């Protein structure tokens, strides 16, 4: 170990700071021991193609695809590895959807180079047929793991998971949808069978981690952050599973000021984030991976939970 | 290679194998506010869609006589759109309509200004593709529905329904001036959202119904056009439907 690194570790030890930018030993990138992945994500954009109208309302001027694209493009210029994800409810909420059926939403996301998305309940608002019809405008895949789509029109159009590789870092992404009954009329989601998010997530996470050797496992969820009543949510999913590193949520339109860190069922940390709705927020997580022996990590911070 | 060698080799490989540790995570959730500039190429992509939309949406469909304001009880907006739903429902179905209801949360904007009203305003009022449903309800189910309305503190209802709210219960319910009859079947116009059990109306889920498949938004637009075409302005009937005791 070089002296420089020792000094750094000493500094680290005296610092209890978590998630504070600008503390990372950037020289380790050059040696190839550390890989940085910049993760950007949205949810519940709800056809907000343009910024919220200037009508004196509290959201006036916020959001808009053109501003989001500019922001993402800036980050792409600064960072080597960027993954861009969406947690569903891309459709519905402005006349752009009612008139064009989701075409412009998918085109814009393709232009921004989204990597993977999952489906929200409103993505069924034009029926399965309506969704599938727009898929040629999306150059990114949809992951849907807990809907059994074998007997539905979605068959062959969505994937259970996607694996992305950034240098030596393998990232697995799967998707968990909300229970459709009561939210989506039967005829709009005909043949889609909802399966238990906990069982499916555990299965997916185990497969991605153990069979496909993913270093980082992301669940794109449209369950909702948490509820007062006893209802499946990201917080419940996090506590009852293992092998998931990060849950990127949606549905509850929750503006989280900061990513939340919870314990999973093995008392290990799970991160949960959600970026409001309407394209008014983009979540950003910069994840640093150190390639080292299983029991050794020089730069690891104690990413633990209260 | 014998079994022991293979075993040793496996051990050696395993001990040399490295993993990717998640060393650190930095986070900032960025608010996309007016400080960010727009990407010109994206604006260009949107432009043709926007132009087509504006052409469709900026059409004036009627003239509002007096500002329509949303409220739980007998509001000008609630009365106007519930009466419109009632009227349009009668033209689209057989049998007499008992009354029409919108759930309070279903009307998505707080007011519609006096003056010309465009198609786009009705889209803002009803952005979701909810459809019109006619429920065939027993007197007892109507009472349950009225109790739900009372519990909420009032919903927009059409002119033919009258009730009081006492505590969280509906009392003195009359329909077209007649007291509620438990033996009668009532035809109630509402949205598929409510008929499917939304907004705590799960007691309606398995009731007999007729799905018109027509968007509520289209019902409103065609109703307003019909009024305008007859040379009239859009005037709400201010009659009191629900009285909170």
XYZ file of N, CA and C in Angstrom, chain A residues 19-22 24 26 49-50 61-63 65-71 73 75 92-93 95-100 103-104 107-108 111 122 168-169 181 215-216 255-259 271 273-274 279-294 296-297 299-301 303, chain B residues 14-57 108-109 119-121 123-124 126-131 192-193 196-198 205 209 211 213 215 217-218:
414
model
N -21.985 9.516 1.812
C -22.606 10.160 0.649
C -22.197 11.615 0.498
N -20.975 11.922 0.944
C -20.492 13.284 0.751
C -19.609 13.297 -0.486
N -19.957 14.129 -1.450
C -19.162 14.119 -2.670
C -17.760 14.665 -2.432
N -16.887 14.354 -3.374
C -15.564 14.950 -3.396
C -14.568 14.344 -2.424
N -13.439 11.089 -2.818
C -12.966 9.802 -3.326
C -11.528 9.860 -3.829
N -9.403 9.583 -6.314
C -9.601 9.452 -7.752
C -8.418 8.799 -8.474
N -44.050 16.128 -21.561
C -43.112 16.404 -22.642
C -42.547 17.826 -22.478
N -43.447 18.747 -22.193
C -43.044 20.142 -21.991
C -42.942 20.432 -20.496
N -42.956 25.913 -14.839
C -41.596 25.983 -15.372
C -40.718 24.788 -15.046
N -41.192 23.906 -14.171
C -40.366 22.750 -13.808
C -40.470 21.645 -14.855
N -39.446 20.805 -14.890
C -39.458 19.629 -15.752
C -39.329 19.990 -17.217
N -38.819 17.713 -21.167
C -37.856 16.767 -21.732
C -36.589 17.473 -22.214
N -36.730 18.676 -22.761
C -35.569 19.365 -23.335
C -34.561 19.743 -22.250
N -35.071 20.127 -21.086
C -34.164 20.471 -19.980
C -33.526 19.216 -19.395
N -34.336 18.162 -19.308
C -33.810 16.897 -18.777
C -32.715 16.361 -19.699
N -32.957 16.456 -20.994
C -31.973 15.962 -21.967
C -30.663 16.730 -21.837
N -30.776 18.030 -21.643
C -29.581 18.879 -21.512
C -28.782 18.477 -20.268
N -29.497 18.278 -19.188
C -28.885 17.882 -17.917
C -28.175 16.533 -18.045
N -27.172 15.097 -20.836
C -26.083 15.204 -21.790
C -24.836 15.806 -21.138
N -24.002 15.530 -17.994
C -23.419 14.497 -17.131
C -22.688 13.453 -17.977
N -49.567 8.959 -19.936
C -50.775 9.544 -19.354
C -50.542 10.763 -18.482
N -51.304 11.785 -18.744
C -51.240 12.973 -17.903
C -51.260 14.273 -18.687
N -52.190 15.926 -22.907
C -52.791 15.568 -24.202
C -51.801 14.914 -25.167
N -50.498 15.070 -24.935
C -49.534 14.395 -25.816
C -49.823 12.898 -25.859
N -50.196 12.356 -24.711
C -50.524 10.931 -24.688
C -51.871 10.658 -25.345
N -52.872 11.466 -25.031
C -54.203 11.231 -25.576
C -54.215 11.320 -27.096
N -53.391 12.217 -27.652
C -53.386 12.398 -29.098
C -52.437 11.473 -29.836
N -51.267 11.236 -29.243
C -50.244 10.493 -29.991
C -49.921 9.131 -29.375
N -46.105 7.936 -28.450
C -45.041 7.945 -29.459
C -43.909 8.924 -29.117
N -44.308 10.170 -28.800
C -43.282 11.188 -28.540
C -42.527 10.886 -27.240
N -39.940 8.318 -28.120
C -38.913 8.904 -28.987
C -37.940 9.764 -28.188
N -38.500 10.534 -27.253
C -37.644 11.408 -26.446
C -36.730 10.594 -25.539
N -33.961 9.179 -27.572
C -32.989 10.224 -27.892
C -32.070 10.506 -26.693
N -50.102 2.999 -15.454
C -50.611 3.871 -16.513
C -50.031 3.543 -17.895
N -15.248 -3.979 -15.807
C -15.417 -5.306 -15.207
C -16.636 -5.392 -14.294
N -17.420 -4.345 -14.275
C -18.578 -4.323 -13.372
C -19.830 -4.753 -14.124
N -54.985 -5.263 -10.456
C -56.413 -5.330 -10.174
C -56.878 -4.105 -9.405
N -22.436 -7.733 -10.130
C -21.820 -7.070 -8.988
C -22.795 -6.105 -8.322
N -23.803 -5.698 -9.068
C -24.753 -4.729 -8.543
C -26.130 -5.087 -9.095
N -41.043 12.676 -3.729
C -39.828 13.463 -3.931
C -38.891 13.174 -2.765
N -37.935 12.288 -2.949
C -36.976 12.030 -1.878
C -35.842 13.050 -2.016
N -35.536 13.711 -0.923
C -34.440 14.681 -0.946
C -33.123 13.933 -1.121
N -33.062 12.734 -0.530
C -31.861 11.930 -0.588
C -32.240 10.459 -0.637
N -31.334 9.664 -1.188
C -31.567 8.225 -1.256
C -31.716 7.686 0.182
N -30.449 0.398 -0.861
C -30.739 1.799 -1.129
C -32.082 1.879 -1.857
N -34.516 4.808 -3.863
C -34.642 6.197 -4.303
C -35.904 6.363 -5.141
N -36.426 7.580 -5.175
C -37.555 7.906 -6.044
C -37.470 9.391 -6.384
N -41.162 14.480 -14.416
C -39.847 14.900 -14.903
C -39.290 16.080 -14.132
N -39.850 16.330 -12.931
C -39.392 17.470 -12.139
C -38.110 17.152 -11.369
N -37.742 15.866 -11.322
C -36.528 15.485 -10.606
C -35.832 14.361 -11.369
N -34.496 14.398 -11.323
C -33.702 13.282 -11.835
C -32.841 12.805 -10.674
N -32.962 11.540 -10.343
C -32.133 10.983 -9.272
C -30.755 10.671 -9.821
N -29.736 10.973 -9.030
C -28.364 10.652 -9.450
C -27.643 9.917 -8.330
N -27.058 8.776 -8.687
C -26.229 8.025 -7.739
C -24.916 7.720 -8.442
N -23.811 8.105 -7.826
C -22.500 7.737 -8.360
C -21.983 6.579 -7.510
N -21.813 5.448 -8.155
C -21.445 4.240 -7.418
C -20.002 3.885 -7.757
N -19.204 3.707 -6.728
C -17.787 3.384 -6.904
C -17.572 1.922 -6.566
N -16.992 1.198 -7.508
C -16.708 -0.219 -7.299
C -15.199 -0.402 -7.167
N -14.784 -1.147 -6.161
C -13.357 -1.483 -6.050
C -13.172 -2.961 -6.325
N -12.299 -3.251 -7.266
C -12.008 -4.639 -7.612
C -10.917 -5.148 -6.676
N -11.286 -6.064 -5.808
C -10.303 -6.549 -4.837
C -10.719 -7.924 -4.339
N -9.854 -8.519 -3.480
C -10.202 -9.819 -2.906
C -11.475 -9.672 -2.098
N -12.098 -10.803 -1.932
C -13.395 -10.786 -1.265
C -13.348 -10.125 0.117
N -11.080 -7.936 1.144
C -10.254 -6.734 1.188
C -10.871 -5.611 0.345
N -10.964 -4.432 0.946
C -11.452 -3.273 0.194
C -10.850 -2.022 0.797
N -11.035 1.175 -0.246
C -11.785 2.436 -0.306
C -13.193 2.322 0.252
N -13.539 1.130 0.721
C -14.930 0.936 1.162
C -15.284 1.845 2.325
N -16.373 2.534 2.153
C -16.946 3.273 3.279
C -17.950 2.357 3.942
N -21.136 1.665 4.430
C -22.448 2.098 3.935
C -23.534 1.481 4.787
N -10.253 -19.933 -6.187
C -11.226 -19.223 -5.367
C -10.538 -18.147 -4.534
N -9.367 -18.459 -3.996
C -8.701 -17.496 -3.131
C -8.120 -16.333 -3.929
N -7.865 -16.560 -5.207
C -7.330 -15.482 -6.033
C -8.435 -14.623 -6.627
N -9.627 -15.158 -6.645
C -10.723 -14.484 -7.321
C -11.026 -13.145 -6.637
N -11.188 -12.124 -7.455
C -11.521 -10.831 -6.863
C -13.006 -10.539 -7.087
N -13.516 -9.613 -6.282
C -14.914 -9.206 -6.448
C -14.965 -7.686 -6.565
N -16.084 -7.189 -7.043
C -16.300 -5.745 -7.114
C -17.034 -5.315 -5.845
N -16.306 -4.646 -4.959
C -16.945 -4.135 -3.743
C -17.646 -2.820 -4.064
N -18.834 -2.623 -3.527
C -19.459 -1.294 -3.625
C -18.797 -0.447 -2.551
N -17.851 0.378 -2.975
C -17.016 1.094 -2.015
C -17.704 2.342 -1.476
N -18.407 2.999 -2.355
C -19.028 4.252 -1.935
C -20.184 4.586 -2.875
N -21.144 5.310 -2.351
C -22.252 5.789 -3.178
C -22.457 7.269 -2.856
N -22.408 8.081 -3.879
C -22.732 9.500 -3.693
C -24.092 9.749 -4.330
N -24.845 10.619 -3.731
C -26.206 10.832 -4.244
C -26.569 12.306 -4.234
N -27.201 12.730 -5.325
C -27.884 14.019 -5.307
C -29.121 13.876 -6.184
N -30.258 14.209 -5.632
C -31.479 14.179 -6.423
C -31.701 15.583 -6.979
N -31.581 15.673 -8.294
C -31.514 16.975 -8.962
C -32.913 17.469 -9.312
N -33.246 18.680 -8.908
C -34.534 19.267 -9.298
C -34.382 19.942 -10.661
N -35.202 19.519 -11.584
C -35.135 20.069 -12.948
C -35.966 21.348 -12.964
N -35.360 22.424 -12.501
C -36.111 23.684 -12.433
C -35.716 24.584 -13.602
N -36.171 25.828 -13.537
C -35.989 26.710 -14.693
C -34.524 27.111 -14.884
N -33.644 26.733 -13.953
C -32.221 27.064 -14.104
C -31.579 26.317 -15.278
N -32.159 25.177 -15.657
C -31.568 24.412 -16.754
C -32.045 24.934 -18.104
N -31.121 24.984 -19.059
C -31.511 25.399 -20.404
C -32.069 24.198 -21.159
N -32.803 24.464 -22.204
C -33.379 23.398 -23.011
C -32.415 22.981 -24.100
N -32.450 21.697 -24.426
C -31.635 21.205 -25.526
C -32.408 21.455 -26.825
N -31.810 22.217 -27.711
C -32.496 22.644 -28.929
C -32.993 21.489 -29.777
N -32.188 20.430 -29.885
C -32.580 19.311 -30.746
C -33.831 18.606 -30.210
N -33.986 18.625 -28.895
C -35.174 18.005 -28.290
C -36.397 18.884 -28.561
N -36.221 20.191 -28.405
C -37.317 21.114 -28.728
C -37.773 20.914 -30.178
N -36.807 20.702 -31.066
C -37.131 20.488 -32.482
C -37.947 19.211 -32.682
N -37.600 18.175 -31.897
C -38.342 16.913 -31.991
C -39.790 17.085 -31.556
N -39.974 17.908 -30.523
C -41.306 18.098 -29.934
C -42.189 18.972 -30.828
N -41.542 19.920 -31.509
C -42.257 20.972 -32.234
C -43.438 20.509 -33.112
N -43.232 19.548 -34.019
C -44.371 19.156 -34.870
C -45.549 18.580 -34.069
N -45.242 17.845 -33.007
C -46.304 17.289 -32.157
C -47.056 18.428 -31.457
N -46.266 19.367 -30.949
C -46.842 20.505 -30.224
C -47.763 21.310 -31.135
N -47.310 21.537 -32.374
C -48.094 22.333 -33.317
C -49.429 21.655 -33.625
N -49.357 20.339 -33.854
C -50.576 19.596 -34.175
C -51.546 19.623 -32.988
N -50.955 19.460 -31.808
C -51.750 19.454 -30.582
C -52.450 20.794 -30.367
N -51.681 21.855 -30.526
C -52.236 23.187 -30.279
C -53.384 23.487 -31.233
N -53.191 23.064 -32.474
C -54.233 23.289 -33.461
C -55.540 22.608 -33.023
N -55.409 21.403 -32.508
C -56.573 20.632 -32.047
C -57.173 21.212 -30.768
N -56.271 21.589 -29.867
C -56.693 21.872 -28.498
C -57.141 23.302 -28.265
N -59.856 17.570 -12.043
C -58.444 17.769 -11.717
C -57.976 19.215 -11.642
N -58.824 20.183 -11.909
C -58.376 21.580 -11.776
C -59.324 22.337 -10.853
N -60.940 23.271 -25.697
C -60.883 21.824 -25.540
C -59.763 21.434 -24.567
N -58.654 22.171 -24.622
C -57.515 21.824 -23.769
C -57.861 21.966 -22.289
N -58.758 22.902 -21.973
C -59.174 23.077 -20.572
C -59.914 21.827 -20.080
N -59.391 18.859 -21.213
C -58.351 17.841 -21.021
C -57.656 18.007 -19.676
N -57.449 19.253 -19.271
C -56.836 19.480 -17.961
C -57.776 19.031 -16.847
N -59.969 16.691 -16.995
C -60.130 15.230 -17.053
C -58.987 14.602 -17.856
N -57.771 14.627 -17.332
C -56.653 14.109 -18.134
C -56.694 12.596 -18.313
N -57.323 11.905 -17.390
C -57.313 10.443 -17.453
C -58.431 9.935 -18.353
N -58.169 8.793 -18.940
C -59.138 8.237 -19.880
C -60.239 7.451 -19.166
N -60.904 8.092 -18.222
C -62.021 7.430 -17.553
C -63.218 7.412 -18.489
N -63.986 6.346 -18.393
C -65.146 6.218 -19.267
C -66.444 6.298 -18.467
N -65.996 4.950 -14.736
C -65.563 3.564 -14.524
C -64.668 3.466 -13.294
N -63.982 4.559 -12.970
C -63.105 4.566 -11.795
C -63.906 4.268 -10.522
N -65.557 0.774 -10.657
C -64.600 -0.298 -10.407
C -64.139 -0.355 -8.957
N -64.748 0.488 -8.123
C -64.438 0.423 -6.694
C -63.458 1.475 -6.221
N -63.097 2.419 -7.114
C -62.143 3.457 -6.734
C -62.690 4.388 -5.667
N -68.344 -2.673 -6.952
C -67.593 -3.454 -7.945
C -68.399 -4.522 -8.670
N -74.073 -3.266 -14.461
C -73.698 -1.984 -15.067
C -73.685 -2.051 -16.579
N -71.335 -0.501 -19.540
C -70.114 0.247 -19.875
C -70.325 0.938 -21.217
N -68.131 2.891 -22.629
C -66.846 2.951 -23.322
C -66.491 4.347 -23.813
N -65.254 8.115 -23.266
C -64.478 8.869 -22.285
C -65.345 9.969 -21.673
N -64.307 12.693 -20.637
C -63.840 13.931 -21.264
C -64.617 14.219 -22.548
N -64.836 13.160 -23.343
C -65.589 13.332 -24.595
C -67.047 13.665 -24.307
